[in-house]
Amino acid sequence: MATTPIRSQNVQQAGRMKKDESFLGKLGGTLVRKKKAKEVSDLQEEGKNAINTPLSPTPTDIHPEDTMLEENEERTMIEPNSKEEAKFKELIKVLIDWINDVLVEERIIVKSLEEDLYDGQVLQKLLEKLANRKLNVAEVTQSEIGQKQKLQTVLESVNDLLRPQGWAIKWSVDSIHRKKMVAILHLLVALAMHFRAPIRLPEHVSVQVVVVRKREGILQTSHVTEEFTSTTEMMMGRFERDAFDTLFDHAPDKLNVVKKSLITFVNKHLNKLNLEVTELETQFADGVYLVLLMGLLEDYFVPLYNFYLTPESFEQKAHNVAFSFELMQDGGLKKPKARPEDIVNLDLKSTLRVLYNLFTKYKNVE
């Protein structure tokens, strides 16, 4: 009988030991989890510190995902101070206002370039309006795959327009979809300049960009300057002011007299083909009348296979105008200051300059 209490006491002690061990185990597990969480936090902090090296004069706002890179992967971020510069903000505002003006009939209102352009929808509508052509893409895409497919189509069309003009392609599907402001601004500035947008871009806009690369498991940083605009003359390819600048700015009444004189001149020759011009702004935009007019003025037949008699796309119209420019040069005229795209885009001043040069040389031709 005496042994019973001893067994009971031993069982109680063993129970307390198990409880203590269970408590310590839980405590140890908690400490391990906290240690792992701290390691993860330290790793992220190390990534941030690698970016905020002494090379950087100011702290850079880093998104956590920008420190989680694959080997040889690269990310870019605009330094905060650059984002606050007045010219940078002005450039963004001018571009947003321009997009909204172009798309006013679509009832599209852009408020943020990063948030409103990344899925390709606004860029699609913008390019269709500027180039006056329809893109073969789905109207609404919600999935990431669908958005990137739309962006791919839109950017391929943009690149086809800009690359022949010598533009460096500084944007991609990934950079636009990831809402990278540097890529978005390069794209919009290029489009505005190519299509001669009726806006004034602020000059000498640039930002400081932090470039983060992963090499052999280590994050490396560098700093580069991204320039979006230079001088207005260089960006728009403008030449010295001429008589037409003065007419447009100060003598609109005399401008109408010049337009009537040019209409009389071109109809004197186009009437031979039973053609007549009433609107200089629109009827020369596809290049057909310019080609036919050159043939009449120089007294030769232009083979129909050399140009598009019924052009439909922006590219076909630009081809016609460019071909007419070649005929003008063959006839002894200097290369027009205007670009073919200016004529296609219904730029009246450019059209008047081209026609006035023809008038000056051929005004006595019957």
PDB file of N, CA and C in Angstrom, residues 89-177:
ATOM      1  N   LYS A  89       6.994  67.507 -63.836  1.00  0.00           N
ATOM      2  CA  LYS A  89       5.548  67.559 -63.603  1.00  0.00           C
ATOM      3  C   LYS A  89       4.823  68.228 -64.764  1.00  0.00           C
ATOM      4  N   GLU A  90       5.453  69.273 -65.319  1.00  0.00           N
ATOM      5  CA  GLU A  90       4.835  69.969 -66.447  1.00  0.00           C
ATOM      6  C   GLU A  90       4.730  69.052 -67.663  1.00  0.00           C
ATOM      7  N   LEU A  91       5.775  68.276 -67.920  1.00  0.00           N
ATOM      8  CA  LEU A  91       5.752  67.342 -69.046  1.00  0.00           C
ATOM      9  C   LEU A  91       4.606  66.344 -68.912  1.00  0.00           C
ATOM     10  N   ILE A  92       4.441  65.812 -67.724  1.00  0.00           N
ATOM     11  CA  ILE A  92       3.352  64.859 -67.490  1.00  0.00           C
ATOM     12  C   ILE A  92       2.002  65.525 -67.735  1.00  0.00           C
ATOM     13  N   LYS A  93       1.821  66.730 -67.231  1.00  0.00           N
ATOM     14  CA  LYS A  93       0.546  67.437 -67.399  1.00  0.00           C
ATOM     15  C   LYS A  93       0.260  67.728 -68.876  1.00  0.00           C
ATOM     16  N   VAL A  94       1.286  68.194 -69.605  1.00  0.00           N
ATOM     17  CA  VAL A  94       1.099  68.507 -71.028  1.00  0.00           C
ATOM     18  C   VAL A  94       0.692  67.257 -71.798  1.00  0.00           C
ATOM     19  N   LEU A  95       1.328  66.134 -71.496  1.00  0.00           N
ATOM     20  CA  LEU A  95       1.019  64.889 -72.210  1.00  0.00           C
ATOM     21  C   LEU A  95      -0.378  64.377 -71.857  1.00  0.00           C
ATOM     22  N   ILE A  96      -0.758  64.492 -70.589  1.00  0.00           N
ATOM     23  CA  ILE A  96      -2.104  64.058 -70.187  1.00  0.00           C
ATOM     24  C   ILE A  96      -3.162  64.919 -70.873  1.00  0.00           C
ATOM     25  N   ASP A  97      -2.956  66.228 -70.883  1.00  0.00           N
ATOM     26  CA  ASP A  97      -3.918  67.127 -71.539  1.00  0.00           C
ATOM     27  C   ASP A  97      -4.009  66.820 -73.035  1.00  0.00           C
ATOM     28  N   TRP A  98      -2.864  66.535 -73.648  1.00  0.00           N
ATOM     29  CA  TRP A  98      -2.849  66.204 -75.082  1.00  0.00           C
ATOM     30  C   TRP A  98      -3.635  64.928 -75.367  1.00  0.00           C
ATOM     31  N   ILE A  99      -3.404  63.893 -74.577  1.00  0.00           N
ATOM     32  CA  ILE A  99      -4.126  62.629 -74.763  1.00  0.00           C
ATOM     33  C   ILE A  99      -5.622  62.855 -74.616  1.00  0.00           C
ATOM     34  N   ASN A 100      -6.012  63.608 -73.599  1.00  0.00           N
ATOM     35  CA  ASN A 100      -7.438  63.848 -73.364  1.00  0.00           C
ATOM     36  C   ASN A 100      -8.066  64.662 -74.497  1.00  0.00           C
ATOM     37  N   ASP A 101      -7.301  65.596 -75.078  1.00  0.00           N
ATOM     38  CA  ASP A 101      -7.814  66.359 -76.216  1.00  0.00           C
ATOM     39  C   ASP A 101      -8.009  65.466 -77.435  1.00  0.00           C
ATOM     40  N   VAL A 102      -7.042  64.577 -77.680  1.00  0.00           N
ATOM     41  CA  VAL A 102      -7.128  63.675 -78.837  1.00  0.00           C
ATOM     42  C   VAL A 102      -8.302  62.710 -78.691  1.00  0.00           C
ATOM     43  N   LEU A 103      -8.541  62.255 -77.468  1.00  0.00           N
ATOM     44  CA  LEU A 103      -9.549  61.216 -77.240  1.00  0.00           C
ATOM     45  C   LEU A 103     -10.864  61.767 -76.694  1.00  0.00           C
ATOM     46  N   VAL A 104     -11.083  63.071 -76.873  1.00  0.00           N
ATOM     47  CA  VAL A 104     -12.296  63.672 -76.307  1.00  0.00           C
ATOM     48  C   VAL A 104     -13.555  63.032 -76.875  1.00  0.00           C
ATOM     49  N   GLU A 105     -13.543  62.659 -78.150  1.00  0.00           N
ATOM     50  CA  GLU A 105     -14.723  62.032 -78.755  1.00  0.00           C
ATOM     51  C   GLU A 105     -14.943  60.614 -78.243  1.00  0.00           C
ATOM     52  N   GLU A 106     -13.895  59.999 -77.734  1.00  0.00           N
ATOM     53  CA  GLU A 106     -14.015  58.651 -77.171  1.00  0.00           C
ATOM     54  C   GLU A 106     -14.505  58.684 -75.731  1.00  0.00           C
ATOM     55  N   ARG A 107     -14.638  59.885 -75.195  1.00  0.00           N
ATOM     56  CA  ARG A 107     -15.063  60.066 -73.802  1.00  0.00           C
ATOM     57  C   ARG A 107     -14.114  59.360 -72.835  1.00  0.00           C
ATOM     58  N   ILE A 108     -12.834  59.415 -73.158  1.00  0.00           N
ATOM     59  CA  ILE A 108     -11.800  58.842 -72.305  1.00  0.00           C
ATOM     60  C   ILE A 108     -11.088  59.979 -71.587  1.00  0.00           C
ATOM     61  N   ILE A 109     -10.959  59.852 -70.283  1.00  0.00           N
ATOM     62  CA  ILE A 109     -10.260  60.862 -69.493  1.00  0.00           C
ATOM     63  C   ILE A 109      -9.116  60.194 -68.755  1.00  0.00           C
ATOM     64  N   VAL A 110      -7.915  60.607 -69.080  1.00  0.00           N
ATOM     65  CA  VAL A 110      -6.719  60.075 -68.437  1.00  0.00           C
ATOM     66  C   VAL A 110      -6.336  60.973 -67.271  1.00  0.00           C
ATOM     67  N   LYS A 111      -6.118  60.374 -66.123  1.00  0.00           N
ATOM     68  CA  LYS A 111      -5.699  61.129 -64.945  1.00  0.00           C
ATOM     69  C   LYS A 111      -4.289  60.764 -64.503  1.00  0.00           C
ATOM     70  N   SER A 112      -3.915  59.513 -64.726  1.00  0.00           N
ATOM     71  CA  SER A 112      -2.588  59.041 -64.333  1.00  0.00           C
ATOM     72  C   SER A 112      -1.983  58.245 -65.482  1.00  0.00           C
ATOM     73  N   LEU A 113      -0.766  58.618 -65.906  1.00  0.00           N
ATOM     74  CA  LEU A 113      -0.135  57.912 -67.017  1.00  0.00           C
ATOM     75  C   LEU A 113       0.168  56.466 -66.653  1.00  0.00           C
ATOM     76  N   GLU A 114       0.633  56.247 -65.415  1.00  0.00           N
ATOM     77  CA  GLU A 114       0.954  54.865 -65.019  1.00  0.00           C
ATOM     78  C   GLU A 114      -0.285  53.997 -64.921  1.00  0.00           C
ATOM     79  N   GLU A 115      -1.326  54.511 -64.293  1.00  0.00           N
ATOM     80  CA  GLU A 115      -2.502  53.695 -64.007  1.00  0.00           C
ATOM     81  C   GLU A 115      -3.452  53.563 -65.199  1.00  0.00           C
ATOM     82  N   ASP A 116      -3.422  54.508 -66.118  1.00  0.00           N
ATOM     83  CA  ASP A 116      -4.403  54.511 -67.207  1.00  0.00           C
ATOM     84  C   ASP A 116      -3.867  53.972 -68.532  1.00  0.00           C
ATOM     85  N   LEU A 117      -2.547  53.805 -68.663  1.00  0.00           N
ATOM     86  CA  LEU A 117      -1.993  53.387 -69.943  1.00  0.00           C
ATOM     87  C   LEU A 117      -1.431  51.971 -69.954  1.00  0.00           C
ATOM     88  N   TYR A 118      -1.244  51.381 -68.790  1.00  0.00           N
ATOM     89  CA  TYR A 118      -0.488  50.126 -68.714  1.00  0.00           C
ATOM     90  C   TYR A 118      -1.164  48.951 -69.418  1.00  0.00           C
ATOM     91  N   ASP A 119      -2.516  48.954 -69.511  1.00  0.00           N
ATOM     92  CA  ASP A 119      -3.210  47.794 -70.086  1.00  0.00           C
ATOM     93  C   ASP A 119      -3.373  47.875 -71.603  1.00  0.00           C
ATOM     94  N   GLY A 120      -2.935  48.981 -72.212  1.00  0.00           N
ATOM     95  CA  GLY A 120      -2.971  49.091 -73.674  1.00  0.00           C
ATOM     96  C   GLY A 120      -4.231  49.686 -74.252  1.00  0.00           C
ATOM     97  N   GLN A 121      -5.289  49.827 -73.466  1.00  0.00           N
ATOM     98  CA  GLN A 121      -6.563  50.305 -73.982  1.00  0.00           C
ATOM     99  C   GLN A 121      -6.467  51.756 -74.480  1.00  0.00           C
ATOM    100  N   VAL A 122      -5.937  52.639 -73.639  1.00  0.00           N
ATOM    101  CA  VAL A 122      -5.819  54.048 -74.021  1.00  0.00           C
ATOM    102  C   VAL A 122      -4.798  54.214 -75.142  1.00  0.00           C
ATOM    103  N   LEU A 123      -3.696  53.483 -75.066  1.00  0.00           N
ATOM    104  CA  LEU A 123      -2.677  53.566 -76.124  1.00  0.00           C
ATOM    105  C   LEU A 123      -3.243  53.115 -77.469  1.00  0.00           C
ATOM    106  N   GLN A 124      -4.097  52.100 -77.436  1.00  0.00           N
ATOM    107  CA  GLN A 124      -4.734  51.640 -78.668  1.00  0.00           C
ATOM    108  C   GLN A 124      -5.578  52.749 -79.287  1.00  0.00           C
ATOM    109  N   LYS A 125      -6.435  53.354 -78.481  1.00  0.00           N
ATOM    110  CA  LYS A 125      -7.308  54.417 -78.977  1.00  0.00           C
ATOM    111  C   LYS A 125      -6.502  55.627 -79.454  1.00  0.00           C
ATOM    112  N   LEU A 126      -5.432  55.941 -78.725  1.00  0.00           N
ATOM    113  CA  LEU A 126      -4.598  57.084 -79.089  1.00  0.00           C
ATOM    114  C   LEU A 126      -3.945  56.870 -80.447  1.00  0.00           C
ATOM    115  N   LEU A 127      -3.361  55.694 -80.655  1.00  0.00           N
ATOM    116  CA  LEU A 127      -2.693  55.417 -81.928  1.00  0.00           C
ATOM    117  C   LEU A 127      -3.697  55.366 -83.071  1.00  0.00           C
ATOM    118  N   GLU A 128      -4.853  54.766 -82.838  1.00  0.00           N
ATOM    119  CA  GLU A 128      -5.874  54.701 -83.885  1.00  0.00           C
ATOM    120  C   GLU A 128      -6.297  56.099 -84.311  1.00  0.00           C
ATOM    121  N   LYS A 129      -6.414  56.995 -83.341  1.00  0.00           N
ATOM    122  CA  LYS A 129      -6.842  58.356 -83.651  1.00  0.00           C
ATOM    123  C   LYS A 129      -5.740  59.124 -84.380  1.00  0.00           C
ATOM    124  N   LEU A 130      -4.513  58.995 -83.906  1.00  0.00           N
ATOM    125  CA  LEU A 130      -3.405  59.733 -84.503  1.00  0.00           C
ATOM    126  C   LEU A 130      -3.078  59.249 -85.912  1.00  0.00           C
ATOM    127  N   ALA A 131      -3.065  57.931 -86.083  1.00  0.00           N
ATOM    128  CA  ALA A 131      -2.691  57.356 -87.380  1.00  0.00           C
ATOM    129  C   ALA A 131      -3.885  57.152 -88.296  1.00  0.00           C
ATOM    130  N   ASN A 132      -5.085  57.414 -87.763  1.00  0.00           N
ATOM    131  CA  ASN A 132      -6.310  57.277 -88.550  1.00  0.00           C
ATOM    132  C   ASN A 132      -6.457  55.875 -89.143  1.00  0.00           C
ATOM    133  N   ARG A 133      -6.291  54.877 -88.294  1.00  0.00           N
ATOM    134  CA  ARG A 133      -6.468  53.496 -88.736  1.00  0.00           C
ATOM    135  C   ARG A 133      -6.916  52.641 -87.561  1.00  0.00           C
ATOM    136  N   LYS A 134      -7.520  51.513 -87.878  1.00  0.00           N
ATOM    137  CA  LYS A 134      -8.059  50.614 -86.862  1.00  0.00           C
ATOM    138  C   LYS A 134      -7.083  49.476 -86.607  1.00  0.00           C
ATOM    139  N   LEU A 135      -6.842  49.182 -85.332  1.00  0.00           N
ATOM    140  CA  LEU A 135      -5.978  48.073 -84.968  1.00  0.00           C
ATOM    141  C   LEU A 135      -6.818  46.830 -84.703  1.00  0.00           C
ATOM    142  N   ASN A 136      -6.296  45.696 -85.092  1.00  0.00           N
ATOM    143  CA  ASN A 136      -7.011  44.438 -84.927  1.00  0.00           C
ATOM    144  C   ASN A 136      -6.720  43.852 -83.545  1.00  0.00           C
ATOM    145  N   VAL A 137      -7.374  44.408 -82.535  1.00  0.00           N
ATOM    146  CA  VAL A 137      -7.204  43.946 -81.157  1.00  0.00           C
ATOM    147  C   VAL A 137      -8.561  43.906 -80.472  1.00  0.00           C
ATOM    148  N   ALA A 138      -8.634  43.101 -79.403  1.00  0.00           N
ATOM    149  CA  ALA A 138      -9.865  43.037 -78.621  1.00  0.00           C
ATOM    150  C   ALA A 138     -10.095  44.383 -77.938  1.00  0.00           C
ATOM    151  N   GLU A 139     -11.333  44.813 -77.879  1.00  0.00           N
ATOM    152  CA  GLU A 139     -11.640  46.118 -77.309  1.00  0.00           C
ATOM    153  C   GLU A 139     -11.394  46.163 -75.807  1.00  0.00           C
ATOM    154  N   VAL A 140     -11.826  45.128 -75.096  1.00  0.00           N
ATOM    155  CA  VAL A 140     -11.689  45.114 -73.643  1.00  0.00           C
ATOM    156  C   VAL A 140     -10.977  43.835 -73.226  1.00  0.00           C
ATOM    157  N   THR A 141      -9.921  43.962 -72.455  1.00  0.00           N
ATOM    158  CA  THR A 141      -9.182  42.795 -71.960  1.00  0.00           C
ATOM    159  C   THR A 141      -8.936  42.964 -70.474  1.00  0.00           C
ATOM    160  N   GLN A 142      -9.354  41.977 -69.687  1.00  0.00           N
ATOM    161  CA  GLN A 142      -9.203  42.047 -68.238  1.00  0.00           C
ATOM    162  C   GLN A 142      -7.994  41.263 -67.743  1.00  0.00           C
ATOM    163  N   SER A 143      -7.676  40.156 -68.401  1.00  0.00           N
ATOM    164  CA  SER A 143      -6.584  39.319 -67.928  1.00  0.00           C
ATOM    165  C   SER A 143      -5.241  39.932 -68.266  1.00  0.00           C
ATOM    166  N   GLU A 144      -4.225  39.554 -67.509  1.00  0.00           N
ATOM    167  CA  GLU A 144      -2.871  40.064 -67.757  1.00  0.00           C
ATOM    168  C   GLU A 144      -2.370  39.620 -69.120  1.00  0.00           C
ATOM    169  N   ILE A 145      -2.682  38.371 -69.486  1.00  0.00           N
ATOM    170  CA  ILE A 145      -2.255  37.854 -70.790  1.00  0.00           C
ATOM    171  C   ILE A 145      -2.902  38.655 -71.917  1.00  0.00           C
ATOM    172  N   GLY A 146      -4.206  38.914 -71.784  1.00  0.00           N
ATOM    173  CA  GLY A 146      -4.913  39.692 -72.807  1.00  0.00           C
ATOM    174  C   GLY A 146      -4.385  41.105 -72.919  1.00  0.00           C
ATOM    175  N   GLN A 147      -4.073  41.716 -71.768  1.00  0.00           N
ATOM    176  CA  GLN A 147      -3.531  43.077 -71.775  1.00  0.00           C
ATOM    177  C   GLN A 147      -2.176  43.128 -72.472  1.00  0.00           C
ATOM    178  N   LYS A 148      -1.333  42.150 -72.187  1.00  0.00           N
ATOM    179  CA  LYS A 148      -0.001  42.127 -72.804  1.00  0.00           C
ATOM    180  C   LYS A 148      -0.084  41.839 -74.305  1.00  0.00           C
ATOM    181  N   GLN A 149      -1.050  41.012 -74.693  1.00  0.00           N
ATOM    182  CA  GLN A 149      -1.232  40.758 -76.126  1.00  0.00           C
ATOM    183  C   GLN A 149      -1.657  42.033 -76.848  1.00  0.00           C
ATOM    184  N   LYS A 150      -2.554  42.791 -76.231  1.00  0.00           N
ATOM    185  CA  LYS A 150      -2.971  44.061 -76.824  1.00  0.00           C
ATOM    186  C   LYS A 150      -1.787  45.026 -76.894  1.00  0.00           C
ATOM    187  N   LEU A 151      -1.044  45.127 -75.802  1.00  0.00           N
ATOM    188  CA  LEU A 151       0.128  45.998 -75.792  1.00  0.00           C
ATOM    189  C   LEU A 151       1.125  45.599 -76.879  1.00  0.00           C
ATOM    190  N   GLN A 152       1.302  44.310 -77.067  1.00  0.00           N
ATOM    191  CA  GLN A 152       2.233  43.820 -78.080  1.00  0.00           C
ATOM    192  C   GLN A 152       1.823  44.324 -79.466  1.00  0.00           C
ATOM    193  N   THR A 153       0.538  44.203 -79.783  1.00  0.00           N
ATOM    194  CA  THR A 153       0.040  44.661 -81.082  1.00  0.00           C
ATOM    195  C   THR A 153       0.194  46.168 -81.248  1.00  0.00           C
ATOM    196  N   VAL A 154      -0.175  46.909 -80.193  1.00  0.00           N
ATOM    197  CA  VAL A 154      -0.103  48.371 -80.253  1.00  0.00           C
ATOM    198  C   VAL A 154       1.349  48.827 -80.414  1.00  0.00           C
ATOM    199  N   LEU A 155       2.247  48.275 -79.616  1.00  0.00           N
ATOM    200  CA  LEU A 155       3.640  48.710 -79.656  1.00  0.00           C
ATOM    201  C   LEU A 155       4.334  48.290 -80.946  1.00  0.00           C
ATOM    202  N   GLU A 156       3.952  47.158 -81.506  1.00  0.00           N
ATOM    203  CA  GLU A 156       4.512  46.765 -82.805  1.00  0.00           C
ATOM    204  C   GLU A 156       4.128  47.785 -83.877  1.00  0.00           C
ATOM    205  N   SER A 157       2.891  48.246 -83.829  1.00  0.00           N
ATOM    206  CA  SER A 157       2.442  49.259 -84.790  1.00  0.00           C
ATOM    207  C   SER A 157       3.187  50.577 -84.579  1.00  0.00           C
ATOM    208  N   VAL A 158       3.368  50.953 -83.312  1.00  0.00           N
ATOM    209  CA  VAL A 158       4.111  52.186 -83.002  1.00  0.00           C
ATOM    210  C   VAL A 158       5.551  52.077 -83.502  1.00  0.00           C
ATOM    211  N   ASN A 159       6.177  50.944 -83.216  1.00  0.00           N
ATOM    212  CA  ASN A 159       7.577  50.766 -83.612  1.00  0.00           C
ATOM    213  C   ASN A 159       7.744  50.763 -85.127  1.00  0.00           C
ATOM    214  N   ASP A 160       6.766  50.199 -85.826  1.00  0.00           N
ATOM    215  CA  ASP A 160       6.821  50.197 -87.293  1.00  0.00           C
ATOM    216  C   ASP A 160       6.777  51.617 -87.844  1.00  0.00           C
ATOM    217  N   LEU A 161       6.088  52.508 -87.136  1.00  0.00           N
ATOM    218  CA  LEU A 161       6.014  53.905 -87.564  1.00  0.00           C
ATOM    219  C   LEU A 161       7.283  54.675 -87.226  1.00  0.00           C
ATOM    220  N   LEU A 162       7.810  54.430 -86.026  1.00  0.00           N
ATOM    221  CA  LEU A 162       8.896  55.263 -85.511  1.00  0.00           C
ATOM    222  C   LEU A 162      10.288  54.782 -85.889  1.00  0.00           C
ATOM    223  N   ARG A 163      10.476  53.460 -85.981  1.00  0.00           N
ATOM    224  CA  ARG A 163      11.818  52.944 -86.242  1.00  0.00           C
ATOM    225  C   ARG A 163      12.398  53.441 -87.562  1.00  0.00           C
ATOM    226  N   PRO A 164      11.610  53.479 -88.664  1.00  0.00           N
ATOM    227  CA  PRO A 164      12.174  54.000 -89.921  1.00  0.00           C
ATOM    228  C   PRO A 164      12.603  55.460 -89.836  1.00  0.00           C
ATOM    229  N   GLN A 165      12.065  56.197 -88.856  1.00  0.00           N
ATOM    230  CA  GLN A 165      12.425  57.605 -88.695  1.00  0.00           C
ATOM    231  C   GLN A 165      13.643  57.792 -87.794  1.00  0.00           C
ATOM    232  N   GLY A 166      14.246  56.683 -87.394  1.00  0.00           N
ATOM    233  CA  GLY A 166      15.462  56.755 -86.593  1.00  0.00           C
ATOM    234  C   GLY A 166      15.241  56.822 -85.093  1.00  0.00           C
ATOM    235  N   TRP A 167      14.020  56.538 -84.634  1.00  0.00           N
ATOM    236  CA  TRP A 167      13.755  56.603 -83.199  1.00  0.00           C
ATOM    237  C   TRP A 167      14.370  55.396 -82.497  1.00  0.00           C
ATOM    238  N   ALA A 168      14.986  55.637 -81.342  1.00  0.00           N
ATOM    239  CA  ALA A 168      15.449  54.552 -80.478  1.00  0.00           C
ATOM    240  C   ALA A 168      14.265  54.060 -79.670  1.00  0.00           C
ATOM    241  N   ILE A 169      14.023  52.764 -79.702  1.00  0.00           N
ATOM    242  CA  ILE A 169      12.869  52.193 -78.996  1.00  0.00           C
ATOM    243  C   ILE A 169      13.251  51.981 -77.537  1.00  0.00           C
ATOM    244  N   LYS A 170      12.721  52.824 -76.659  1.00  0.00           N
ATOM    245  CA  LYS A 170      13.071  52.786 -75.236  1.00  0.00           C
ATOM    246  C   LYS A 170      11.909  52.304 -74.376  1.00  0.00           C
ATOM    247  N   TRP A 171      11.051  51.495 -74.955  1.00  0.00           N
ATOM    248  CA  TRP A 171       9.906  50.972 -74.215  1.00  0.00           C
ATOM    249  C   TRP A 171       9.681  49.529 -74.657  1.00  0.00           C
ATOM    250  N   SER A 172       8.936  48.796 -73.862  1.00  0.00           N
ATOM    251  CA  SER A 172       8.634  47.402 -74.172  1.00  0.00           C
ATOM    252  C   SER A 172       7.283  47.052 -73.565  1.00  0.00           C
ATOM    253  N   VAL A 173       6.764  45.898 -73.940  1.00  0.00           N
ATOM    254  CA  VAL A 173       5.488  45.440 -73.371  1.00  0.00           C
ATOM    255  C   VAL A 173       5.612  45.342 -71.857  1.00  0.00           C
ATOM    256  N   ASP A 174       6.712  44.748 -71.388  1.00  0.00           N
ATOM    257  CA  ASP A 174       6.878  44.536 -69.956  1.00  0.00           C
ATOM    258  C   ASP A 174       6.988  45.859 -69.199  1.00  0.00           C
ATOM    259  N   SER A 175       7.787  46.799 -69.716  1.00  0.00           N
ATOM    260  CA  SER A 175       7.981  48.061 -68.992  1.00  0.00           C
ATOM    261  C   SER A 175       6.709  48.894 -68.940  1.00  0.00           C
ATOM    262  N   ILE A 176       5.932  48.891 -70.023  1.00  0.00           N
ATOM    263  CA  ILE A 176       4.667  49.641 -70.006  1.00  0.00           C
ATOM    264  C   ILE A 176       3.670  48.966 -69.076  1.00  0.00           C
ATOM    265  N   HIS A 177       3.563  47.641 -69.160  1.00  0.00           N
ATOM    266  CA  HIS A 177       2.597  46.928 -68.321  1.00  0.00           C
ATOM    267  C   HIS A 177       2.961  47.007 -66.845  1.00  0.00           C
TER     268      HIS A 177
END
